[in-house]
Coordinates of C-alpha atoms in Angstrom, one line a residue:
M1 CA 107.6 112.9 99.7
E2 CA 108.1 118.5 105.6
P3 CA 107.6 121.7 105.3
E4 CA 105.5 123.7 111.1
L5 CA 105.2 120.0 110.4
P6 CA 102.7 118.7 112.3
D7 CA 101.2 116.3 114.7
A8 CA 102.0 113.6 112.4
P9 CA 104.5 111.7 110.3
V10 CA 104.3 114.3 107.7
I11 CA 105.3 117.7 108.4
D12 CA 105.7 120.0 110.9
L13 CA 108.7 122.5 111.3
T14 CA 108.2 123.2 114.8
E15 CA 107.4 119.4 116.5
S16 CA 107.5 115.9 115.8
Q17 CA 105.2 113.4 117.2
A18 CA 107.8 110.7 116.6
A19 CA 110.1 112.5 118.9
A20 CA 107.4 113.1 121.6
R21 CA 106.8 109.5 121.5
H22 CA 110.3 108.3 122.0
G23 CA 110.5 111.1 124.8
R24 CA 113.7 112.8 123.2
E25 CA 114.2 116.4 121.6
L26 CA 114.2 116.3 117.8
V27 CA 117.4 117.7 116.3
P28 CA 118.6 118.4 112.8
V29 CA 119.9 115.1 111.0
P30 CA 123.8 115.3 110.6
R31 CA 124.7 116.3 107.1
P32 CA 126.5 113.6 105.0
P33 CA 129.5 114.3 103.0
N34 CA 128.6 116.8 100.1
P35 CA 128.7 115.4 96.3
D36 CA 131.9 115.2 94.3
V37 CA 134.0 115.0 97.3
E38 CA 136.3 111.7 97.8
D39 CA 135.4 109.9 100.9
L40 CA 138.0 107.8 103.4
E41 CA 138.6 105.3 100.6
G42 CA 139.0 108.1 97.9
R43 CA 135.8 107.4 96.0
L44 CA 133.6 110.1 94.7
S45 CA 130.1 110.3 96.1
D46 CA 127.0 111.6 94.6
V47 CA 125.3 111.9 97.9
D48 CA 124.6 115.4 98.9
G49 CA 125.0 117.0 102.3
W50 CA 121.1 116.1 103.2
G51 CA 121.7 112.3 101.7
R52 CA 120.0 112.7 98.5
S53 CA 121.5 110.7 95.6
E54 CA 121.0 111.6 92.1
H55 CA 121.7 108.1 91.1
M56 CA 118.8 107.2 93.2
R57 CA 116.6 109.8 91.9
R58 CA 117.6 109.2 88.4
F59 CA 116.5 105.1 89.3
V60 CA 113.2 106.4 90.6
R61 CA 112.4 108.7 88.0
T62 CA 113.0 106.0 85.6
V63 CA 110.8 103.6 87.8
F64 CA 107.9 106.2 88.4
D65 CA 107.4 108.2 84.9
P66 CA 105.4 105.4 83.6
I67 CA 102.9 105.5 86.6
Y68 CA 103.1 109.4 86.7
T69 CA 102.3 109.4 82.8
R70 CA 100.4 106.6 82.2
W71 CA 98.7 105.5 85.2
F72 CA 97.9 108.6 87.3
R73 CA 98.2 110.9 83.7
A74 CA 99.3 113.8 85.8
E75 CA 98.3 117.1 84.8
W76 CA 99.7 120.6 85.8
E77 CA 98.2 123.8 85.7
G78 CA 100.0 127.2 86.5
L79 CA 103.6 125.2 86.6
E80 CA 105.2 128.5 85.6
R81 CA 104.6 130.0 89.2
I82 CA 107.0 127.9 90.8
P83 CA 110.6 129.3 90.9
T84 CA 113.0 128.5 88.3
A85 CA 115.8 129.5 90.5
G86 CA 115.9 130.2 94.3
G87 CA 114.3 128.9 97.6
A88 CA 110.6 128.5 97.7
L89 CA 108.4 126.5 100.3
L90 CA 105.9 124.3 98.2
V91 CA 102.4 123.5 100.3
A92 CA 99.9 121.0 99.2
N93 CA 96.8 119.0 100.5
H94 CA 97.7 115.5 101.7
A95 CA 95.5 112.3 101.1
G96 CA 95.8 108.9 100.4
A97 CA 96.2 105.9 102.9
I98 CA 100.2 105.7 101.4
P99 CA 100.1 109.2 99.8
S100 CA 100.7 109.4 96.3
D101 CA 100.8 113.2 95.8
A102 CA 104.4 113.6 97.4
P103 CA 106.0 111.6 94.8
V104 CA 103.9 112.8 92.1
I105 CA 104.5 116.5 93.0
M106 CA 108.3 115.9 93.5
H107 CA 108.6 113.9 90.1
G108 CA 106.6 116.2 88.0
I109 CA 108.5 119.4 89.2
E110 CA 111.9 117.5 88.5
K111 CA 110.8 116.3 84.8
E112 CA 109.4 119.5 84.1
L113 CA 111.6 122.2 85.5
G114 CA 114.5 119.9 86.1
R115 CA 115.1 121.2 89.6
P116 CA 115.6 118.8 92.5
V117 CA 112.6 119.3 95.3
Y118 CA 113.5 118.0 98.9
G119 CA 110.5 116.5 100.7
L120 CA 110.3 117.7 104.5
A121 CA 108.9 114.9 106.9
D122 CA 108.5 113.5 110.3
F123 CA 111.7 112.0 111.6
F124 CA 109.9 108.6 112.0
F125 CA 111.0 107.9 108.1
R126 CA 114.4 108.5 108.8
S127 CA 114.5 106.4 111.6
L128 CA 113.4 103.4 109.8
P129 CA 116.0 100.8 109.2
V130 CA 116.9 100.4 105.6
A131 CA 113.6 102.4 104.4
G132 CA 115.1 105.7 106.1
T133 CA 118.2 105.6 104.3
L134 CA 116.3 104.9 100.9
W135 CA 113.8 107.8 101.6
S136 CA 116.8 110.0 102.3
R137 CA 118.4 108.9 99.3
G138 CA 115.4 110.0 97.6
G139 CA 115.2 113.6 98.9
G140 CA 113.5 113.2 102.5
V141 CA 114.7 115.4 105.0
T142 CA 113.5 115.7 108.7
A143 CA 111.2 118.1 109.3
H144 CA 113.0 120.6 111.8
P145 CA 113.4 124.5 111.4
D146 CA 117.0 124.5 110.8
N147 CA 117.2 122.1 108.2
A148 CA 114.0 124.2 106.2
H149 CA 116.3 127.3 106.9
R150 CA 119.5 125.6 105.2
L151 CA 117.5 124.2 102.6
L152 CA 115.4 127.3 101.8
H153 CA 117.8 130.3 102.7
D154 CA 121.3 129.1 102.4
E155 CA 121.0 126.7 99.4
G156 CA 118.0 128.2 97.7
Q157 CA 116.4 124.8 97.3
L158 CA 112.6 123.9 96.6
A159 CA 111.2 122.0 99.6
L160 CA 107.9 120.4 99.9
V161 CA 105.6 120.2 103.0
F162 CA 102.2 119.1 103.7
P163 CA 100.8 121.0 106.8
E164 CA 98.1 118.7 107.5
G165 CA 100.3 116.2 108.8
V166 CA 99.1 112.7 109.6
K167 CA 95.5 114.4 109.5
G168 CA 95.3 114.5 105.8
P169 CA 96.3 111.0 104.7
S170 CA 94.4 109.3 107.8
K171 CA 91.0 110.8 107.0
L172 CA 88.0 108.5 106.0
Y173 CA 87.0 108.8 102.0
K174 CA 83.5 110.3 103.0
D175 CA 85.8 113.6 104.4
R176 CA 87.8 113.5 101.0
Y177 CA 89.2 116.9 99.8
Q178 CA 88.0 118.6 103.3
L179 CA 91.2 119.8 104.5
R180 CA 92.4 119.5 108.0
R181 CA 93.9 122.5 110.1
F182 CA 97.7 123.1 109.3
G183 CA 99.1 122.6 112.1
R184 CA 100.4 125.8 114.1
G185 CA 101.9 127.6 111.1
G186 CA 105.3 126.7 111.7
F187 CA 105.9 126.3 107.7
V188 CA 104.9 130.5 107.5
E189 CA 107.5 130.8 110.4
S190 CA 110.1 129.2 108.4
A191 CA 109.2 130.7 104.9
M192 CA 109.4 134.0 106.9
R193 CA 112.6 133.5 108.5
A194 CA 114.4 132.3 105.2
G195 CA 112.9 135.2 103.0
V196 CA 111.4 133.1 100.6
P197 CA 107.8 132.9 99.3
I198 CA 105.1 129.9 99.7
V199 CA 103.7 128.4 96.7
P200 CA 100.3 126.6 97.4
I201 CA 99.5 123.5 95.3
A202 CA 96.0 122.0 95.2
V203 CA 96.2 118.4 94.5
V204 CA 93.1 116.4 93.0
G205 CA 93.3 112.4 92.4
A206 CA 95.2 111.1 95.5
E207 CA 92.3 110.9 97.8
E208 CA 90.8 108.4 95.0
S209 CA 94.1 106.7 94.3
M210 CA 94.2 104.7 97.8
P211 CA 90.9 105.8 99.6
I212 CA 90.7 104.8 103.3
L213 CA 87.2 103.1 104.3
A214 CA 88.2 102.6 107.8
R215 CA 90.7 102.5 110.7
S216 CA 92.2 100.6 113.4
G217 CA 92.7 102.8 116.6
A218 CA 93.7 99.9 118.6
L219 CA 96.1 98.2 116.3
A220 CA 97.7 101.6 115.6
R221 CA 98.5 101.7 119.3
I222 CA 99.6 98.1 119.0
L223 CA 101.8 98.8 116.6
R224 CA 102.8 102.4 117.5
V225 CA 102.0 104.0 114.1
P226 CA 99.5 107.0 113.6
Y227 CA 97.1 104.9 111.9
V228 CA 96.3 101.7 110.4
P229 CA 93.8 102.0 107.5
F230 CA 91.6 99.5 105.9
T231 CA 91.7 100.7 102.2
A232 CA 89.3 100.0 98.9
N233 CA 92.3 98.8 97.2
V234 CA 92.7 95.9 99.7
A235 CA 88.9 95.2 99.9
L236 CA 88.9 94.7 96.0
L237 CA 92.6 93.6 95.4
G238 CA 93.4 91.7 98.9
P239 CA 97.2 91.5 99.7
L240 CA 98.1 93.1 96.4
G241 CA 95.9 96.6 97.6
L242 CA 98.9 97.4 99.8
F243 CA 101.1 98.2 96.8
G244 CA 98.5 99.2 94.2
Y245 CA 96.8 102.5 93.4
F246 CA 93.9 102.9 91.9
P247 CA 94.2 104.6 88.2
A248 CA 93.0 108.1 89.5
K249 CA 93.2 110.9 87.0
F250 CA 95.6 113.4 88.9
K251 CA 95.1 117.2 88.2
L252 CA 97.5 119.7 90.0
R253 CA 97.0 123.6 90.4
V254 CA 99.8 125.8 91.4
L255 CA 98.5 129.2 92.7
E256 CA 100.1 132.4 93.1
P257 CA 103.3 132.3 95.2
V258 CA 102.4 134.3 98.9
Y259 CA 105.2 136.6 99.7
F260 CA 105.7 138.1 103.0
D261 CA 106.7 141.7 103.6
V262 CA 108.5 141.1 106.9
A263 CA 112.3 141.0 107.6
E264 CA 114.0 137.6 107.4
G265 CA 116.3 136.3 109.9
Q266 CA 114.3 137.2 113.0
E267 CA 114.1 135.1 115.8
R268 CA 110.5 135.4 116.4
Y269 CA 107.5 136.5 114.4
P270 CA 103.9 137.7 115.4
R271 CA 102.0 134.7 116.5
S272 CA 98.8 136.0 115.1
R273 CA 100.2 137.1 111.6
I274 CA 101.5 133.5 111.4
M275 CA 98.2 131.9 112.3
E276 CA 96.4 134.2 109.7
E277 CA 98.7 133.8 107.0
S278 CA 98.5 129.8 107.6
E279 CA 94.8 129.9 107.5
A280 CA 94.8 132.2 104.6
I281 CA 97.0 129.6 102.6
R282 CA 94.8 126.4 103.7
S283 CA 91.6 128.6 102.6
R284 CA 93.1 129.5 98.8
I285 CA 94.0 125.8 98.7
Q286 CA 90.6 124.7 99.9
G287 CA 88.9 126.9 97.4
A288 CA 91.1 125.7 94.5
L289 CA 90.1 122.0 95.4
F290 CA 86.2 122.8 95.5
D291 CA 86.7 124.7 91.9
M292 CA 88.7 121.7 90.5
L293 CA 86.5 119.4 92.0
S294 CA 83.1 121.4 90.3
R295 CA 84.9 121.0 87.1
R296 CA 85.8 117.4 87.2
R297 CA 83.8 115.0 84.6
S298 CA 85.1 111.8 86.2
V299 CA 87.3 110.5 88.8
W300 CA 89.2 108.4 86.3
F301 CA 89.2 110.6 83.1
G302 CA 89.4 114.3 84.4

């Protein structure tokens, strides 16, 4: 919508602000029954071990596809670099008051490659009444090292994470496309432990789909949320701007996968190596963004 996953409600495989705020340790979310297994009443469930429902995903794809193809007009470059089998950790930049990049990435890969994508995110999303269940049904998984390992290593799935965490979507429009720090590199350690590659993805368009003009720190503290933004969408559209994106042209560039020549399954890896790899990946995505922006003729037409 993963995976260290940060200081925010979006992705940190080593810590969770939400857990810290409530004074408890984050633990992996219990896994529900496997799909096609009878429940206690003898019915077949399409909900997998992570709470993802293919019926829900099919509904989401139907509803979101016109937005993906006609509103955002998403265009991919290097999609063939995403593995068609086996686990891989997808890492991308993150932006927009209500980020549009996660659904675009997940939808695009499922549509073009036919592979499900699980989005690793803060426990905050899973804890929301009703919305938390819908989030899980749509492929959301609580960002935790154990969950990441099972997805990537044991099940060979694709997992998506935004290492900037909340610092990405909360930044002001004047700071657009300037990547924030990638946490403490927990996503690198998770990929090393699982023995899977990291596939960086540079996304252009999300920054303009719902740009933030100002933030209210006081209101955020009162509501106990990471940030309360005032967006250009609300300024122009009023209340409708809370739910409507601008039709910015999306371009997504998949970079060469990063493989690690380390033994998988180790309890710990050198912190210096982790931070070095994390910064290298951040720099590659940042460089790709600058290149894509230099080639862009228009925010709306690409």
